[in-house]
């Protein structure tokens, strides 16, 4: 075989081998990420072979070969932020914490610190309130409402407290919470809710899988824990609250293990029917609304306008439209690219929607 032919032969062979490796790597990456492929940011920028090699090395040597495009870490200092709660599944321990968000920029590590203060009653600090307030504003919701990623003084709850200094704003929210958690909270504070008080209740379309503790919810927790807290040993005592309809078709609450590791059959089970999830969600909202004669401001943060859960609202529930489509400007910032939660601009946007409706009902 002449030298020219040999060169062409090896070039073709290299293309065939490279193509086979790329196809095999793509299949490997699909198998690894298939449960969360819909949530990935977009098409990969690197060849599948490189991504597969990086994934394999990260398994062999955890943390040594992070992907700069997706590498993110979050730590809470000191440890012990979460505590067990028989009804809620978990709650926050009182204290002052630093939430540290870390990532890579041009291959170099960087981080952002956010100060989080939990009051003795389990609420997040939202500013100085009077000893005898003219009314109370109870804010309930998940990590977006809580303000993951921003300092105490940057949450929309803090902005409301500053605007209504005669009122007392209480931030009853926490990462991963849903309307099932909000219902437990309303049961606990119902004797303190007076006529004239207001309740702000966060809502996003993704709450619905949380309401029923859908298997997809557990799988997303599994993947998030593996990527963000790979060093944390999972605890069988960690639990999620679940809302369901009992044999008599009445709303009931219970808790289930949070981690797939301790109930693999449930984690890999079928998705609940959409109509059932919507019904459970509506029943939760009715139950929450029944706990107060005051106004509930339903803060719709993310999701479609025609969400069935938002139809036929209870009489004391008022919708506050605050999705990205409800603003004339870009307001959905994130934590400098280190986290997907809303940053200061997002919190100000929520505040700007809540301020007039709360002021109108003073």
PDB file of N, CA and C in Angstrom, residues 26-113:
ATOM      1  N   UNK A  26     -22.445   9.844  23.563  1.00  0.00           N
ATOM      2  CA  UNK A  26     -23.769  10.472  23.604  1.00  0.00           C
ATOM      3  C   UNK A  26     -24.777   9.548  24.273  1.00  0.00           C
ATOM      4  N   UNK A  27     -24.705   8.258  23.947  1.00  0.00           N
ATOM      5  CA  UNK A  27     -25.610   7.292  24.580  1.00  0.00           C
ATOM      6  C   UNK A  27     -25.347   7.207  26.077  1.00  0.00           C
ATOM      7  N   UNK A  28     -24.073   7.229  26.465  1.00  0.00           N
ATOM      8  CA  UNK A  28     -23.710   7.195  27.880  1.00  0.00           C
ATOM      9  C   UNK A  28     -24.252   8.431  28.612  1.00  0.00           C
ATOM     10  N   UNK A  29     -24.081   9.608  28.018  1.00  0.00           N
ATOM     11  CA  UNK A  29     -24.556  10.847  28.651  1.00  0.00           C
ATOM     12  C   UNK A  29     -26.074  10.851  28.757  1.00  0.00           C
ATOM     13  N   UNK A  30     -26.755  10.318  27.745  1.00  0.00           N
ATOM     14  CA  UNK A  30     -28.214  10.242  27.807  1.00  0.00           C
ATOM     15  C   UNK A  30     -28.654   9.348  28.958  1.00  0.00           C
ATOM     16  N   UNK A  31     -27.989   8.214  29.114  1.00  0.00           N
ATOM     17  CA  UNK A  31     -28.350   7.296  30.200  1.00  0.00           C
ATOM     18  C   UNK A  31     -28.133   7.946  31.565  1.00  0.00           C
ATOM     19  N   UNK A  32     -27.077   8.762  31.688  1.00  0.00           N
ATOM     20  CA  UNK A  32     -26.768   9.419  32.964  1.00  0.00           C
ATOM     21  C   UNK A  32     -27.766  10.519  33.281  1.00  0.00           C
ATOM     22  N   UNK A  33     -28.172  11.286  32.246  1.00  0.00           N
ATOM     23  CA  UNK A  33     -28.961  12.498  32.479  1.00  0.00           C
ATOM     24  C   UNK A  33     -30.422  12.387  32.042  1.00  0.00           C
ATOM     25  N   UNK A  34     -30.904  11.206  31.684  1.00  0.00           N
ATOM     26  CA  UNK A  34     -32.234  11.110  31.091  1.00  0.00           C
ATOM     27  C   UNK A  34     -33.352  11.580  32.019  1.00  0.00           C
ATOM     28  N   UNK A  35     -33.178  11.446  33.346  1.00  0.00           N
ATOM     29  CA  UNK A  35     -34.235  11.847  34.274  1.00  0.00           C
ATOM     30  C   UNK A  35     -34.348  13.356  34.420  1.00  0.00           C
ATOM     31  N   UNK A  36     -33.329  14.088  34.002  1.00  0.00           N
ATOM     32  CA  UNK A  36     -33.385  15.540  34.150  1.00  0.00           C
ATOM     33  C   UNK A  36     -32.995  16.270  32.865  1.00  0.00           C
ATOM     34  N   UNK A  37     -33.132  15.570  31.735  1.00  0.00           N
ATOM     35  CA  UNK A  37     -32.687  16.148  30.473  1.00  0.00           C
ATOM     36  C   UNK A  37     -33.501  17.379  30.106  1.00  0.00           C
ATOM     37  N   UNK A  38     -34.793  17.397  30.499  1.00  0.00           N
ATOM     38  CA  UNK A  38     -35.641  18.543  30.153  1.00  0.00           C
ATOM     39  C   UNK A  38     -35.229  19.804  30.891  1.00  0.00           C
ATOM     40  N   UNK A  39     -34.541  19.654  32.021  1.00  0.00           N
ATOM     41  CA  UNK A  39     -34.161  20.814  32.820  1.00  0.00           C
ATOM     42  C   UNK A  39     -32.752  21.316  32.517  1.00  0.00           C
ATOM     43  N   UNK A  40     -32.021  20.623  31.619  1.00  0.00           N
ATOM     44  CA  UNK A  40     -30.670  21.061  31.299  1.00  0.00           C
ATOM     45  C   UNK A  40     -30.720  22.353  30.497  1.00  0.00           C
ATOM     46  N   UNK A  41     -29.702  23.220  30.605  1.00  0.00           N
ATOM     47  CA  UNK A  41     -29.774  24.555  30.036  1.00  0.00           C
ATOM     48  C   UNK A  41     -29.805  24.626  28.526  1.00  0.00           C
ATOM     49  N   UNK A  42     -29.389  23.617  27.808  1.00  0.00           N
ATOM     50  CA  UNK A  42     -29.390  23.673  26.354  1.00  0.00           C
ATOM     51  C   UNK A  42     -28.434  22.655  25.769  1.00  0.00           C
ATOM     52  N   UNK A  43     -28.141  22.802  24.488  1.00  0.00           N
ATOM     53  CA  UNK A  43     -27.235  21.864  23.839  1.00  0.00           C
ATOM     54  C   UNK A  43     -25.830  22.003  24.407  1.00  0.00           C
ATOM     55  N   UNK A  44     -25.107  20.893  24.576  1.00  0.00           N
ATOM     56  CA  UNK A  44     -23.749  20.971  25.131  1.00  0.00           C
ATOM     57  C   UNK A  44     -22.806  21.697  24.177  1.00  0.00           C
ATOM     58  N   UNK A  45     -21.844  22.403  24.742  1.00  0.00           N
ATOM     59  CA  UNK A  45     -20.881  23.147  23.931  1.00  0.00           C
ATOM     60  C   UNK A  45     -19.629  22.337  23.637  1.00  0.00           C
ATOM     61  N   UNK A  46     -19.410  21.250  24.346  1.00  0.00           N
ATOM     62  CA  UNK A  46     -18.224  20.413  24.168  1.00  0.00           C
ATOM     63  C   UNK A  46     -18.614  19.092  23.516  1.00  0.00           C
ATOM     64  N   UNK A  47     -17.674  18.420  22.864  1.00  0.00           N
ATOM     65  CA  UNK A  47     -17.954  17.100  22.283  1.00  0.00           C
ATOM     66  C   UNK A  47     -18.398  16.113  23.349  1.00  0.00           C
ATOM     67  N   UNK A  48     -19.238  15.168  22.940  1.00  0.00           N
ATOM     68  CA  UNK A  48     -19.742  14.172  23.884  1.00  0.00           C
ATOM     69  C   UNK A  48     -18.615  13.357  24.494  1.00  0.00           C
ATOM     70  N   UNK A  49     -17.553  13.089  23.700  1.00  0.00           N
ATOM     71  CA  UNK A  49     -16.425  12.313  24.223  1.00  0.00           C
ATOM     72  C   UNK A  49     -15.799  13.028  25.415  1.00  0.00           C
ATOM     73  N   UNK A  50     -15.600  14.341  25.297  1.00  0.00           N
ATOM     74  CA  UNK A  50     -15.000  15.099  26.381  1.00  0.00           C
ATOM     75  C   UNK A  50     -15.917  15.140  27.598  1.00  0.00           C
ATOM     76  N   UNK A  51     -17.224  15.338  27.361  1.00  0.00           N
ATOM     77  CA  UNK A  51     -18.179  15.383  28.474  1.00  0.00           C
ATOM     78  C   UNK A  51     -18.259  14.041  29.188  1.00  0.00           C
ATOM     79  N   UNK A  52     -18.243  12.949  28.401  1.00  0.00           N
ATOM     80  CA  UNK A  52     -18.305  11.610  28.993  1.00  0.00           C
ATOM     81  C   UNK A  52     -17.042  11.331  29.807  1.00  0.00           C
ATOM     82  N   UNK A  53     -15.883  11.731  29.274  1.00  0.00           N
ATOM     83  CA  UNK A  53     -14.635  11.524  30.008  1.00  0.00           C
ATOM     84  C   UNK A  53     -14.631  12.312  31.304  1.00  0.00           C
ATOM     85  N   UNK A  54     -15.122  13.553  31.238  1.00  0.00           N
ATOM     86  CA  UNK A  54     -15.178  14.383  32.439  1.00  0.00           C
ATOM     87  C   UNK A  54     -16.130  13.787  33.467  1.00  0.00           C
ATOM     88  N   UNK A  55     -17.266  13.257  33.004  1.00  0.00           N
ATOM     89  CA  UNK A  55     -18.223  12.625  33.913  1.00  0.00           C
ATOM     90  C   UNK A  55     -17.613  11.408  34.580  1.00  0.00           C
ATOM     91  N   UNK A  56     -16.932  10.570  33.780  1.00  0.00           N
ATOM     92  CA  UNK A  56     -16.307   9.381  34.344  1.00  0.00           C
ATOM     93  C   UNK A  56     -15.230   9.711  35.363  1.00  0.00           C
ATOM     94  N   UNK A  57     -14.401  10.705  35.049  1.00  0.00           N
ATOM     95  CA  UNK A  57     -13.349  11.102  35.984  1.00  0.00           C
ATOM     96  C   UNK A  57     -13.928  11.701  37.256  1.00  0.00           C
ATOM     97  N   UNK A  58     -15.047  12.424  37.127  1.00  0.00           N
ATOM     98  CA  UNK A  58     -15.661  13.004  38.325  1.00  0.00           C
ATOM     99  C   UNK A  58     -16.214  11.929  39.241  1.00  0.00           C
ATOM    100  N   UNK A  59     -16.609  10.768  38.647  1.00  0.00           N
ATOM    101  CA  UNK A  59     -17.046   9.650  39.479  1.00  0.00           C
ATOM    102  C   UNK A  59     -15.858   9.012  40.190  1.00  0.00           C
ATOM    103  N   UNK A  60     -14.772   8.838  39.438  1.00  0.00           N
ATOM    104  CA  UNK A  60     -13.587   8.206  40.030  1.00  0.00           C
ATOM    105  C   UNK A  60     -12.920   9.109  41.067  1.00  0.00           C
ATOM    106  N   UNK A  61     -12.853  10.400  40.765  1.00  0.00           N
ATOM    107  CA  UNK A  61     -12.197  11.378  41.651  1.00  0.00           C
ATOM    108  C   UNK A  61     -13.165  12.540  41.874  1.00  0.00           C
ATOM    109  N   UNK A  62     -14.151  12.364  42.770  1.00  0.00           N
ATOM    110  CA  UNK A  62     -15.190  13.370  42.958  1.00  0.00           C
ATOM    111  C   UNK A  62     -14.609  14.757  43.227  1.00  0.00           C
ATOM    112  N   UNK A  63     -15.124  15.743  42.471  1.00  0.00           N
ATOM    113  CA  UNK A  63     -14.723  17.129  42.677  1.00  0.00           C
ATOM    114  C   UNK A  63     -13.449  17.534  41.980  1.00  0.00           C
ATOM    115  N   UNK A  64     -12.709  16.573  41.399  1.00  0.00           N
ATOM    116  CA  UNK A  64     -11.421  16.892  40.795  1.00  0.00           C
ATOM    117  C   UNK A  64     -11.547  17.393  39.360  1.00  0.00           C
ATOM    118  N   UNK A  65     -12.631  17.019  38.671  1.00  0.00           N
ATOM    119  CA  UNK A  65     -12.792  17.404  37.277  1.00  0.00           C
ATOM    120  C   UNK A  65     -14.182  18.001  37.054  1.00  0.00           C
ATOM    121  N   UNK A  66     -14.481  19.144  37.687  1.00  0.00           N
ATOM    122  CA  UNK A  66     -15.803  19.746  37.529  1.00  0.00           C
ATOM    123  C   UNK A  66     -16.000  20.313  36.128  1.00  0.00           C
ATOM    124  N   UNK A  67     -17.239  20.324  35.684  1.00  0.00           N
ATOM    125  CA  UNK A  67     -17.595  20.942  34.413  1.00  0.00           C
ATOM    126  C   UNK A  67     -17.823  22.428  34.651  1.00  0.00           C
ATOM    127  N   UNK A  68     -16.992  23.314  34.081  1.00  0.00           N
ATOM    128  CA  UNK A  68     -17.145  24.749  34.351  1.00  0.00           C
ATOM    129  C   UNK A  68     -18.524  25.280  34.000  1.00  0.00           C
ATOM    130  N   UNK A  69     -19.207  24.651  33.017  1.00  0.00           N
ATOM    131  CA  UNK A  69     -20.509  25.148  32.590  1.00  0.00           C
ATOM    132  C   UNK A  69     -21.612  24.822  33.579  1.00  0.00           C
ATOM    133  N   UNK A  70     -21.437  23.758  34.344  1.00  0.00           N
ATOM    134  CA  UNK A  70     -22.511  23.327  35.239  1.00  0.00           C
ATOM    135  C   UNK A  70     -22.085  23.224  36.696  1.00  0.00           C
ATOM    136  N   UNK A  71     -20.794  23.404  36.977  1.00  0.00           N
ATOM    137  CA  UNK A  71     -20.312  23.225  38.347  1.00  0.00           C
ATOM    138  C   UNK A  71     -20.876  24.314  39.258  1.00  0.00           C
ATOM    139  N   UNK A  72     -21.612  23.895  40.257  1.00  0.00           N
ATOM    140  CA  UNK A  72     -22.140  24.805  41.262  1.00  0.00           C
ATOM    141  C   UNK A  72     -22.172  24.062  42.591  1.00  0.00           C
ATOM    142  N   UNK A  73     -21.860  24.775  43.639  1.00  0.00           N
ATOM    143  CA  UNK A  73     -21.936  24.203  44.971  1.00  0.00           C
ATOM    144  C   UNK A  73     -22.597  25.204  45.898  1.00  0.00           C
ATOM    145  N   UNK A  74     -23.257  24.703  46.906  1.00  0.00           N
ATOM    146  CA  UNK A  74     -23.820  25.564  47.932  1.00  0.00           C
ATOM    147  C   UNK A  74     -23.581  24.915  49.283  1.00  0.00           C
ATOM    148  N   UNK A  75     -23.035  25.675  50.216  1.00  0.00           N
ATOM    149  CA  UNK A  75     -22.826  25.179  51.571  1.00  0.00           C
ATOM    150  C   UNK A  75     -23.472  26.149  52.548  1.00  0.00           C
ATOM    151  N   UNK A  76     -23.833  25.628  53.691  1.00  0.00           N
ATOM    152  CA  UNK A  76     -24.407  26.459  54.757  1.00  0.00           C
ATOM    153  C   UNK A  76     -23.488  26.387  55.964  1.00  0.00           C
ATOM    154  N   UNK A  77     -23.104  27.547  56.465  1.00  0.00           N
ATOM    155  CA  UNK A  77     -22.186  27.615  57.608  1.00  0.00           C
ATOM    156  C   UNK A  77     -22.824  28.435  58.726  1.00  0.00           C
ATOM    157  N   UNK A  78     -22.872  27.942  59.958  1.00  0.00           N
ATOM    158  CA  UNK A  78     -22.415  26.615  60.383  1.00  0.00           C
ATOM    159  C   UNK A  78     -23.372  25.519  59.926  1.00  0.00           C
ATOM    160  N   UNK A  79     -22.999  24.286  60.186  1.00  0.00           N
ATOM    161  CA  UNK A  79     -23.854  23.154  59.845  1.00  0.00           C
ATOM    162  C   UNK A  79     -25.066  23.137  60.771  1.00  0.00           C
ATOM    163  N   UNK A  80     -26.031  22.298  60.427  1.00  0.00           N
ATOM    164  CA  UNK A  80     -27.191  22.151  61.291  1.00  0.00           C
ATOM    165  C   UNK A  80     -28.307  23.128  60.997  1.00  0.00           C
ATOM    166  N   UNK A  81     -28.415  23.576  59.750  1.00  0.00           N
ATOM    167  CA  UNK A  81     -29.477  24.529  59.409  1.00  0.00           C
ATOM    168  C   UNK A  81     -30.850  23.886  59.532  1.00  0.00           C
ATOM    169  N   UNK A  82     -30.992  22.648  59.059  1.00  0.00           N
ATOM    170  CA  UNK A  82     -32.294  21.978  59.064  1.00  0.00           C
ATOM    171  C   UNK A  82     -32.470  21.114  60.312  1.00  0.00           C
ATOM    172  N   UNK A  83     -33.714  21.027  60.750  1.00  0.00           N
ATOM    173  CA  UNK A  83     -34.072  20.164  61.875  1.00  0.00           C
ATOM    174  C   UNK A  83     -35.313  19.364  61.497  1.00  0.00           C
ATOM    175  N   UNK A  84     -35.516  18.251  62.181  1.00  0.00           N
ATOM    176  CA  UNK A  84     -36.708  17.438  61.929  1.00  0.00           C
ATOM    177  C   UNK A  84     -37.960  18.158  62.425  1.00  0.00           C
ATOM    178  N   UNK A  85     -39.061  17.901  61.743  1.00  0.00           N
ATOM    179  CA  UNK A  85     -40.359  18.415  62.160  1.00  0.00           C
ATOM    180  C   UNK A  85     -41.395  17.357  61.820  1.00  0.00           C
ATOM    181  N   UNK A  86     -42.122  16.918  62.814  1.00  0.00           N
ATOM    182  CA  UNK A  86     -43.033  15.784  62.632  1.00  0.00           C
ATOM    183  C   UNK A  86     -44.100  16.071  61.581  1.00  0.00           C
ATOM    184  N   UNK A  87     -44.607  17.304  61.531  1.00  0.00           N
ATOM    185  CA  UNK A  87     -45.681  17.633  60.593  1.00  0.00           C
ATOM    186  C   UNK A  87     -45.154  18.203  59.273  1.00  0.00           C
ATOM    187  N   UNK A  88     -44.169  19.089  59.341  1.00  0.00           N
ATOM    188  CA  UNK A  88     -43.660  19.732  58.132  1.00  0.00           C
ATOM    189  C   UNK A  88     -42.654  18.867  57.376  1.00  0.00           C
ATOM    190  N   UNK A  89     -42.099  17.867  58.030  1.00  0.00           N
ATOM    191  CA  UNK A  89     -41.021  17.087  57.437  1.00  0.00           C
ATOM    192  C   UNK A  89     -39.676  17.620  57.880  1.00  0.00           C
ATOM    193  N   UNK A  90     -39.504  18.947  57.819  1.00  0.00           N
ATOM    194  CA  UNK A  90     -38.274  19.592  58.283  1.00  0.00           C
ATOM    195  C   UNK A  90     -38.565  21.073  58.497  1.00  0.00           C
ATOM    196  N   UNK A  91     -37.680  21.724  59.222  1.00  0.00           N
ATOM    197  CA  UNK A  91     -37.795  23.161  59.491  1.00  0.00           C
ATOM    198  C   UNK A  91     -36.382  23.721  59.638  1.00  0.00           C
ATOM    199  N   UNK A  92     -36.288  25.025  59.822  1.00  0.00           N
ATOM    200  CA  UNK A  92     -34.988  25.671  59.987  1.00  0.00           C
ATOM    201  C   UNK A  92     -34.695  25.897  61.459  1.00  0.00           C
ATOM    202  N   UNK A  93     -33.464  25.664  61.856  1.00  0.00           N
ATOM    203  CA  UNK A  93     -33.035  25.953  63.222  1.00  0.00           C
ATOM    204  C   UNK A  93     -32.730  27.442  63.372  1.00  0.00           C
ATOM    205  N   UNK A  94     -33.086  28.051  64.507  1.00  0.00           N
ATOM    206  CA  UNK A  94     -32.731  29.459  64.735  1.00  0.00           C
ATOM    207  C   UNK A  94     -31.222  29.671  64.714  1.00  0.00           C
ATOM    208  N   UNK A  95     -30.814  30.855  64.251  1.00  0.00           N
ATOM    209  CA  UNK A  95     -29.388  31.179  64.221  1.00  0.00           C
ATOM    210  C   UNK A  95     -29.042  32.061  63.040  1.00  0.00           C
ATOM    211  N   UNK A  96     -27.775  32.411  62.944  1.00  0.00           N
ATOM    212  CA  UNK A  96     -27.257  33.224  61.839  1.00  0.00           C
ATOM    213  C   UNK A  96     -26.370  32.338  60.979  1.00  0.00           C
ATOM    214  N   UNK A  97     -26.655  32.307  59.690  1.00  0.00           N
ATOM    215  CA  UNK A  97     -25.970  31.405  58.773  1.00  0.00           C
ATOM    216  C   UNK A  97     -25.401  32.177  57.584  1.00  0.00           C
ATOM    217  N   UNK A  98     -24.385  31.585  56.981  1.00  0.00           N
ATOM    218  CA  UNK A  98     -23.852  32.059  55.714  1.00  0.00           C
ATOM    219  C   UNK A  98     -24.152  30.996  54.663  1.00  0.00           C
ATOM    220  N   UNK A  99     -24.937  31.375  53.652  1.00  0.00           N
ATOM    221  CA  UNK A  99     -25.177  30.499  52.506  1.00  0.00           C
ATOM    222  C   UNK A  99     -24.121  30.858  51.465  1.00  0.00           C
ATOM    223  N   UNK A 100     -23.207  29.945  51.190  1.00  0.00           N
ATOM    224  CA  UNK A 100     -22.119  30.207  50.252  1.00  0.00           C
ATOM    225  C   UNK A 100     -22.388  29.492  48.929  1.00  0.00           C
ATOM    226  N   UNK A 101     -22.447  30.258  47.845  1.00  0.00           N
ATOM    227  CA  UNK A 101     -22.670  29.738  46.505  1.00  0.00           C
ATOM    228  C   UNK A 101     -21.348  29.814  45.739  1.00  0.00           C
ATOM    229  N   UNK A 102     -20.895  28.675  45.228  1.00  0.00           N
ATOM    230  CA  UNK A 102     -19.587  28.603  44.588  1.00  0.00           C
ATOM    231  C   UNK A 102     -19.706  28.122  43.147  1.00  0.00           C
ATOM    232  N   UNK A 103     -18.790  28.578  42.316  1.00  0.00           N
ATOM    233  CA  UNK A 103     -18.745  28.158  40.925  1.00  0.00           C
ATOM    234  C   UNK A 103     -17.378  28.412  40.345  1.00  0.00           C
ATOM    235  N   UNK A 104     -17.260  28.206  39.050  1.00  0.00           N
ATOM    236  CA  UNK A 104     -16.004  28.433  38.343  1.00  0.00           C
ATOM    237  C   UNK A 104     -16.213  29.509  37.282  1.00  0.00           C
ATOM    238  N   UNK A 105     -15.284  30.442  37.207  1.00  0.00           N
ATOM    239  CA  UNK A 105     -15.303  31.473  36.179  1.00  0.00           C
ATOM    240  C   UNK A 105     -13.943  31.484  35.511  1.00  0.00           C
ATOM    241  N   UNK A 106     -13.952  31.160  34.208  1.00  0.00           N
ATOM    242  CA  UNK A 106     -12.709  31.031  33.460  1.00  0.00           C
ATOM    243  C   UNK A 106     -11.750  30.071  34.152  1.00  0.00           C
ATOM    244  N   UNK A 107     -12.333  28.988  34.694  1.00  0.00           N
ATOM    245  CA  UNK A 107     -11.545  27.950  35.335  1.00  0.00           C
ATOM    246  C   UNK A 107     -11.127  28.237  36.754  1.00  0.00           C
ATOM    247  N   UNK A 108     -11.443  29.433  37.260  1.00  0.00           N
ATOM    248  CA  UNK A 108     -11.049  29.803  38.614  1.00  0.00           C
ATOM    249  C   UNK A 108     -12.266  29.802  39.535  1.00  0.00           C
ATOM    250  N   UNK A 109     -12.116  29.282  40.760  1.00  0.00           N
ATOM    251  CA  UNK A 109     -13.252  29.251  41.686  1.00  0.00           C
ATOM    252  C   UNK A 109     -13.619  30.647  42.188  1.00  0.00           C
ATOM    253  N   UNK A 110     -14.909  30.880  42.355  1.00  0.00           N
ATOM    254  CA  UNK A 110     -15.396  32.112  42.958  1.00  0.00           C
ATOM    255  C   UNK A 110     -16.622  31.775  43.788  1.00  0.00           C
ATOM    256  N   UNK A 111     -16.972  32.651  44.727  1.00  0.00           N
ATOM    257  CA  UNK A 111     -18.138  32.361  45.547  1.00  0.00           C
ATOM    258  C   UNK A 111     -18.826  33.654  45.972  1.00  0.00           C
ATOM    259  N   UNK A 112     -20.067  33.489  46.380  1.00  0.00           N
ATOM    260  CA  UNK A 112     -20.892  34.583  46.882  1.00  0.00           C
ATOM    261  C   UNK A 112     -21.468  34.150  48.221  1.00  0.00           C
ATOM    262  N   UNK A 113     -21.422  35.021  49.214  1.00  0.00           N
ATOM    263  CA  UNK A 113     -21.987  34.726  50.532  1.00  0.00           C
ATOM    264  C   UNK A 113     -23.276  35.519  50.750  1.00  0.00           C
TER     265      UNK A 113
END
